[in-house]
Amino acid sequence: MLRIVNRVLVGLAGVLLLALGAAVLIGALDLQRHGHVTLPSAWPFDGPRDVLLAHADRRKWRSEGWWWPAVIAALAVAVLLALWWLLVQPRRSRLRQVLVDSGDGEGALVRGHALENVLAAEAESLDGVDRAHVTLSGSRTAPEARVGLTLAPHAAPASALHRLYTEALTHARASAGLVRLPTEVRLRAVRHRAERVG
């Protein structure tokens, strides 16, 4: 849901900025006179010296009793919506529960944190993996995993990835009754001091 809200907000902001930029560009280049372009009568910018609100318009709106409360209310709503949007961004990174098919048609809920810990422990038991960190996201019926592996100096990345897929992720899919578990894996090498030889 948050992903859809993000896309809609970014799309609306993009369309609004594109329209405003086009209006300013058409007015600044004076395309109406030089390019023989016919613009609607309500077009905000008429020429290079035109402004969005003329001095008379600004004074007209300021004299209205509802003007300042409306401006302050609109700005307050915009600030509150921006704060809400900012605060919900980190929440989408963790999945609280995963729905496991128990075979009786009911299903069981497993804590996402518990499944993350089990998957991380099994990944750390693989040869060449020094540390593992797992985060589940998505929905409880279609979880997605982000796995961070810190590889030991002697590890072969291709082998570690293959064993992660065929062992740890396969066991997680089977135990949770999932058809698929999309996974993003990030690999890092463990830092170690250089060794002297000879």
mmCIF file of C-alpha atoms in Angstrom:
data_model
loop_
_atom_site.group_PDB
_atom_site.id
_atom_site.type_symbol
_atom_site.label_atom_id
_atom_site.label_comp_id
_atom_site.label_asym_id
_atom_site.label_seq_id
_atom_site.Cartn_x
_atom_site.Cartn_y
_atom_site.Cartn_z
ATOM 1 C CA MET A 1 0.000 0.000 0.000
ATOM 2 C CA LEU A 2 2.798 2.414 0.917
ATOM 3 C CA ARG A 3 4.548 1.671 -2.357
ATOM 4 C CA ILE A 4 1.402 2.725 -4.260
ATOM 5 C CA VAL A 5 1.093 5.923 -2.183
ATOM 6 C CA ASN A 6 4.756 6.736 -2.873
ATOM 7 C CA ARG A 7 4.334 6.247 -6.606
ATOM 8 C CA VAL A 8 1.150 8.325 -6.728
ATOM 9 C CA LEU A 9 2.722 11.185 -4.737
ATOM 10 C CA VAL A 10 5.894 11.203 -6.818
ATOM 11 C CA GLY A 11 3.822 11.028 -10.027
ATOM 12 C CA LEU A 12 1.591 13.932 -8.969
ATOM 13 C CA ALA A 13 4.597 16.020 -7.930
ATOM 14 C CA GLY A 14 6.251 15.273 -11.265
ATOM 15 C CA VAL A 15 3.173 16.213 -13.302
ATOM 16 C CA LEU A 16 2.689 19.422 -11.290
ATOM 17 C CA LEU A 17 6.329 20.462 -11.658
ATOM 18 C CA LEU A 18 6.325 19.604 -15.367
ATOM 19 C CA ALA A 19 3.181 21.675 -15.975
ATOM 20 C CA LEU A 20 4.515 24.622 -13.983
ATOM 21 C CA GLY A 21 7.879 24.430 -15.739
ATOM 22 C CA ALA A 22 6.200 24.313 -19.167
ATOM 23 C CA ALA A 23 4.009 27.320 -18.279
ATOM 24 C CA VAL A 24 7.017 29.335 -17.120
ATOM 25 C CA LEU A 25 9.091 28.318 -20.148
ATOM 26 C CA ILE A 26 6.350 29.224 -22.626
ATOM 27 C CA GLY A 27 5.884 32.590 -20.920
ATOM 28 C CA ALA A 28 9.620 33.301 -20.610
ATOM 29 C CA LEU A 29 10.333 32.486 -24.258
ATOM 30 C CA ASP A 30 7.302 34.553 -25.288
ATOM 31 C CA LEU A 31 6.159 31.778 -27.622
ATOM 32 C CA GLN A 32 2.715 33.339 -27.866
ATOM 33 C CA ARG A 33 4.114 36.257 -29.884
ATOM 34 C CA HIS A 34 7.293 34.830 -31.431
ATOM 35 C CA GLY A 35 6.136 31.304 -32.138
ATOM 36 C CA HIS A 36 2.557 32.204 -33.044
ATOM 37 C CA VAL A 37 1.254 29.829 -30.361
ATOM 38 C CA THR A 38 -2.345 30.332 -29.260
ATOM 39 C CA LEU A 39 -2.755 29.858 -25.522
ATOM 40 C CA PRO A 40 -5.946 29.590 -23.466
ATOM 41 C CA SER A 41 -7.236 32.813 -21.899
ATOM 42 C CA ALA A 42 -6.612 31.452 -18.383
ATOM 43 C CA TRP A 43 -2.899 30.805 -19.074
ATOM 44 C CA PRO A 44 -0.967 32.038 -16.011
ATOM 45 C CA PHE A 45 2.086 33.537 -17.772
ATOM 46 C CA ASP A 46 1.493 35.855 -20.704
ATOM 47 C CA GLY A 47 5.011 37.053 -21.418
ATOM 48 C CA PRO A 48 8.574 37.317 -20.102
ATOM 49 C CA ARG A 49 7.707 40.114 -17.643
ATOM 50 C CA ASP A 50 4.509 38.506 -16.361
ATOM 51 C CA VAL A 51 4.110 37.229 -12.785
ATOM 52 C CA LEU A 52 1.851 34.577 -11.294
ATOM 53 C CA LEU A 53 -0.046 37.028 -9.066
ATOM 54 C CA ALA A 54 -0.065 40.698 -9.992
ATOM 55 C CA HIS A 55 0.131 43.365 -7.282
ATOM 56 C CA ALA A 56 -3.593 44.093 -7.583
ATOM 57 C CA ASP A 57 -4.449 40.386 -7.274
ATOM 58 C CA ARG A 58 -2.297 40.041 -4.169
ATOM 59 C CA ARG A 59 -3.961 43.024 -2.502
ATOM 60 C CA LYS A 60 -7.424 41.765 -3.532
ATOM 61 C CA TRP A 61 -6.948 38.384 -1.848
ATOM 62 C CA ARG A 62 -5.337 39.850 1.272
ATOM 63 C CA SER A 63 -8.384 42.011 1.920
ATOM 64 C CA GLU A 64 -10.674 38.946 2.019
ATOM 65 C CA GLY A 65 -11.360 37.693 5.545
ATOM 66 C CA TRP A 66 -11.022 34.004 4.659
ATOM 67 C CA TRP A 67 -7.692 34.359 2.797
ATOM 68 C CA TRP A 68 -5.160 34.034 5.635
ATOM 69 C CA PRO A 69 -6.986 31.251 7.536
ATOM 70 C CA ALA A 70 -7.303 29.308 4.258
ATOM 71 C CA VAL A 71 -3.602 29.758 3.436
ATOM 72 C CA ILE A 72 -2.521 28.755 6.950
ATOM 73 C CA ALA A 73 -4.877 25.734 6.982
ATOM 74 C CA ALA A 74 -3.637 24.555 3.562
ATOM 75 C CA LEU A 75 -0.001 24.895 4.616
ATOM 76 C CA ALA A 76 -0.681 23.091 7.922
ATOM 77 C CA VAL A 77 -2.371 20.203 6.080
ATOM 78 C CA ALA A 78 0.557 20.015 3.630
ATOM 79 C CA VAL A 79 3.089 19.933 6.491
ATOM 80 C CA LEU A 80 1.123 17.264 8.388
ATOM 81 C CA LEU A 81 0.815 15.089 5.272
ATOM 82 C CA ALA A 82 4.539 15.471 4.573
ATOM 83 C CA LEU A 83 5.382 14.508 8.174
ATOM 84 C CA TRP A 84 3.055 11.489 8.033
ATOM 85 C CA TRP A 85 4.624 10.362 4.748
ATOM 86 C CA LEU A 86 8.115 10.774 6.193
ATOM 87 C CA LEU A 87 7.318 8.854 9.397
ATOM 88 C CA VAL A 88 5.746 5.829 7.670
ATOM 89 C CA GLN A 89 8.727 5.246 5.379
ATOM 90 C CA PRO A 90 10.802 3.187 7.872
ATOM 91 C CA ARG A 91 7.802 1.053 8.883
ATOM 92 C CA ARG A 92 7.577 -0.725 5.559
ATOM 93 C CA SER A 93 10.927 -2.454 5.997
ATOM 94 C CA ARG A 94 9.727 -5.140 8.457
ATOM 95 C CA LEU A 95 7.065 -7.801 8.105
ATOM 96 C CA ARG A 96 5.397 -8.538 11.441
ATOM 97 C CA GLN A 97 3.714 -11.861 10.594
ATOM 98 C CA VAL A 98 3.844 -14.553 7.933
ATOM 99 C CA LEU A 99 0.796 -16.691 7.170
ATOM 100 C CA VAL A 100 1.836 -20.361 7.128
ATOM 101 C CA ASP A 101 -0.410 -22.947 5.482
ATOM 102 C CA SER A 102 -1.039 -25.518 8.237
ATOM 103 C CA GLY A 103 -2.815 -27.945 5.911
ATOM 104 C CA ASP A 104 -6.190 -27.795 7.649
ATOM 105 C CA GLY A 105 -7.483 -24.796 5.718
ATOM 106 C CA GLU A 106 -7.026 -22.462 8.682
ATOM 107 C CA GLY A 107 -3.407 -21.354 8.494
ATOM 108 C CA ALA A 108 -1.135 -20.173 11.281
ATOM 109 C CA LEU A 109 0.605 -16.865 11.875
ATOM 110 C CA VAL A 110 4.336 -16.948 12.533
ATOM 111 C CA ARG A 111 6.194 -13.893 13.795
ATOM 112 C CA GLY A 112 8.281 -12.415 11.019
ATOM 113 C CA HIS A 113 11.148 -11.734 13.423
ATOM 114 C CA ALA A 114 11.295 -15.430 14.368
ATOM 115 C CA LEU A 115 11.456 -16.474 10.713
ATOM 116 C CA GLU A 116 14.175 -13.867 10.097
ATOM 117 C CA ASN A 117 16.240 -15.251 12.995
ATOM 118 C CA VAL A 118 15.897 -18.861 11.813
ATOM 119 C CA LEU A 119 16.821 -17.959 8.241
ATOM 120 C CA ALA A 120 19.805 -15.882 9.422
ATOM 121 C CA ALA A 121 21.022 -18.697 11.703
ATOM 122 C CA GLU A 122 20.845 -21.249 8.894
ATOM 123 C CA ALA A 123 22.613 -18.865 6.509
ATOM 124 C CA GLU A 124 25.401 -18.304 9.075
ATOM 125 C CA SER A 125 25.894 -22.067 9.365
ATOM 126 C CA LEU A 126 26.848 -22.276 5.686
ATOM 127 C CA ASP A 127 30.525 -22.690 4.835
ATOM 128 C CA GLY A 128 32.177 -19.357 4.090
ATOM 129 C CA VAL A 129 29.458 -17.178 5.662
ATOM 130 C CA ASP A 130 30.725 -15.215 8.660
ATOM 131 C CA ARG A 131 27.529 -13.275 9.469
ATOM 132 C CA ALA A 132 24.016 -13.030 8.018
ATOM 133 C CA HIS A 133 21.248 -10.493 8.437
ATOM 134 C CA VAL A 134 17.722 -11.142 7.133
ATOM 135 C CA THR A 135 14.809 -8.707 6.802
ATOM 136 C CA LEU A 136 11.350 -9.775 5.621
ATOM 137 C CA SER A 137 9.055 -7.321 3.852
ATOM 138 C CA GLY A 138 6.005 -7.517 1.607
ATOM 139 C CA SER A 139 2.691 -8.972 2.716
ATOM 140 C CA ARG A 140 2.102 -11.841 5.116
ATOM 141 C CA THR A 141 0.898 -14.100 2.279
ATOM 142 C CA ALA A 142 3.683 -13.090 -0.129
ATOM 143 C CA PRO A 143 6.803 -12.188 1.862
ATOM 144 C CA GLU A 144 10.035 -10.978 0.329
ATOM 145 C CA ALA A 145 13.479 -11.372 1.892
ATOM 146 C CA ARG A 146 16.517 -9.137 1.945
ATOM 147 C CA VAL A 147 19.625 -11.046 2.995
ATOM 148 C CA GLY A 148 22.957 -9.475 3.857
ATOM 149 C CA LEU A 149 25.847 -11.945 3.910
ATOM 150 C CA THR A 150 29.293 -11.145 5.270
ATOM 151 C CA LEU A 151 31.655 -13.642 3.681
ATOM 152 C CA ALA A 152 34.809 -15.024 5.269
ATOM 153 C CA PRO A 153 38.123 -14.371 3.464
ATOM 154 C CA HIS A 154 38.281 -17.916 2.062
ATOM 155 C CA ALA A 155 34.660 -17.969 0.811
ATOM 156 C CA ALA A 156 33.675 -18.342 -2.823
ATOM 157 C CA PRO A 157 30.727 -15.978 -3.459
ATOM 158 C CA ALA A 158 29.125 -18.200 -6.139
ATOM 159 C CA SER A 159 29.229 -21.233 -3.857
ATOM 160 C CA ALA A 160 27.818 -19.280 -0.897
ATOM 161 C CA LEU A 161 24.944 -17.960 -3.035
ATOM 162 C CA HIS A 162 24.188 -21.411 -4.430
ATOM 163 C CA ARG A 163 24.088 -23.004 -0.974
ATOM 164 C CA LEU A 164 21.970 -20.131 0.391
ATOM 165 C CA TYR A 165 19.422 -20.736 -2.371
ATOM 166 C CA THR A 166 19.418 -24.545 -2.295
ATOM 167 C CA GLU A 167 19.545 -24.922 1.497
ATOM 168 C CA ALA A 168 18.465 -21.982 3.659
ATOM 169 C CA LEU A 169 15.928 -20.367 1.313
ATOM 170 C CA THR A 170 14.509 -23.720 0.178
ATOM 171 C CA HIS A 171 14.004 -24.769 3.810
ATOM 172 C CA ALA A 172 12.355 -21.420 4.620
ATOM 173 C CA ARG A 173 9.967 -21.738 1.650
ATOM 174 C CA ALA A 174 9.085 -25.324 2.544
ATOM 175 C CA SER A 175 8.564 -24.662 6.257
ATOM 176 C CA ALA A 176 6.355 -21.618 5.602
ATOM 177 C CA GLY A 177 4.439 -23.349 2.786
ATOM 178 C CA LEU A 178 5.391 -20.648 0.283
ATOM 179 C CA VAL A 179 5.430 -21.247 -3.454
ATOM 180 C CA ARG A 180 8.054 -18.533 -3.911
ATOM 181 C CA LEU A 181 10.181 -16.288 -1.728
ATOM 182 C CA PRO A 182 11.724 -13.456 -3.785
ATOM 183 C CA THR A 183 15.096 -12.635 -2.264
ATOM 184 C CA GLU A 184 17.625 -9.851 -2.693
ATOM 185 C CA VAL A 185 21.108 -10.832 -1.485
ATOM 186 C CA ARG A 186 23.904 -8.387 -0.718
ATOM 187 C CA LEU A 187 27.407 -9.717 -0.251
ATOM 188 C CA ARG A 188 30.225 -8.158 1.764
ATOM 189 C CA ALA A 189 33.639 -9.466 2.652
ATOM 190 C CA VAL A 190 34.694 -9.528 6.285
ATOM 191 C CA ARG A 191 37.493 -7.117 7.097
ATOM 192 C CA HIS A 192 40.715 -8.772 8.150
ATOM 193 C CA ARG A 193 44.313 -7.734 8.668
ATOM 194 C CA ALA A 194 46.928 -8.594 6.111
ATOM 195 C CA GLU A 195 49.029 -11.606 7.085
ATOM 196 C CA ARG A 196 52.783 -11.722 6.843
ATOM 197 C CA VAL A 197 54.227 -14.535 4.795
ATOM 198 C CA GLY A 198 57.708 -15.932 5.362
#
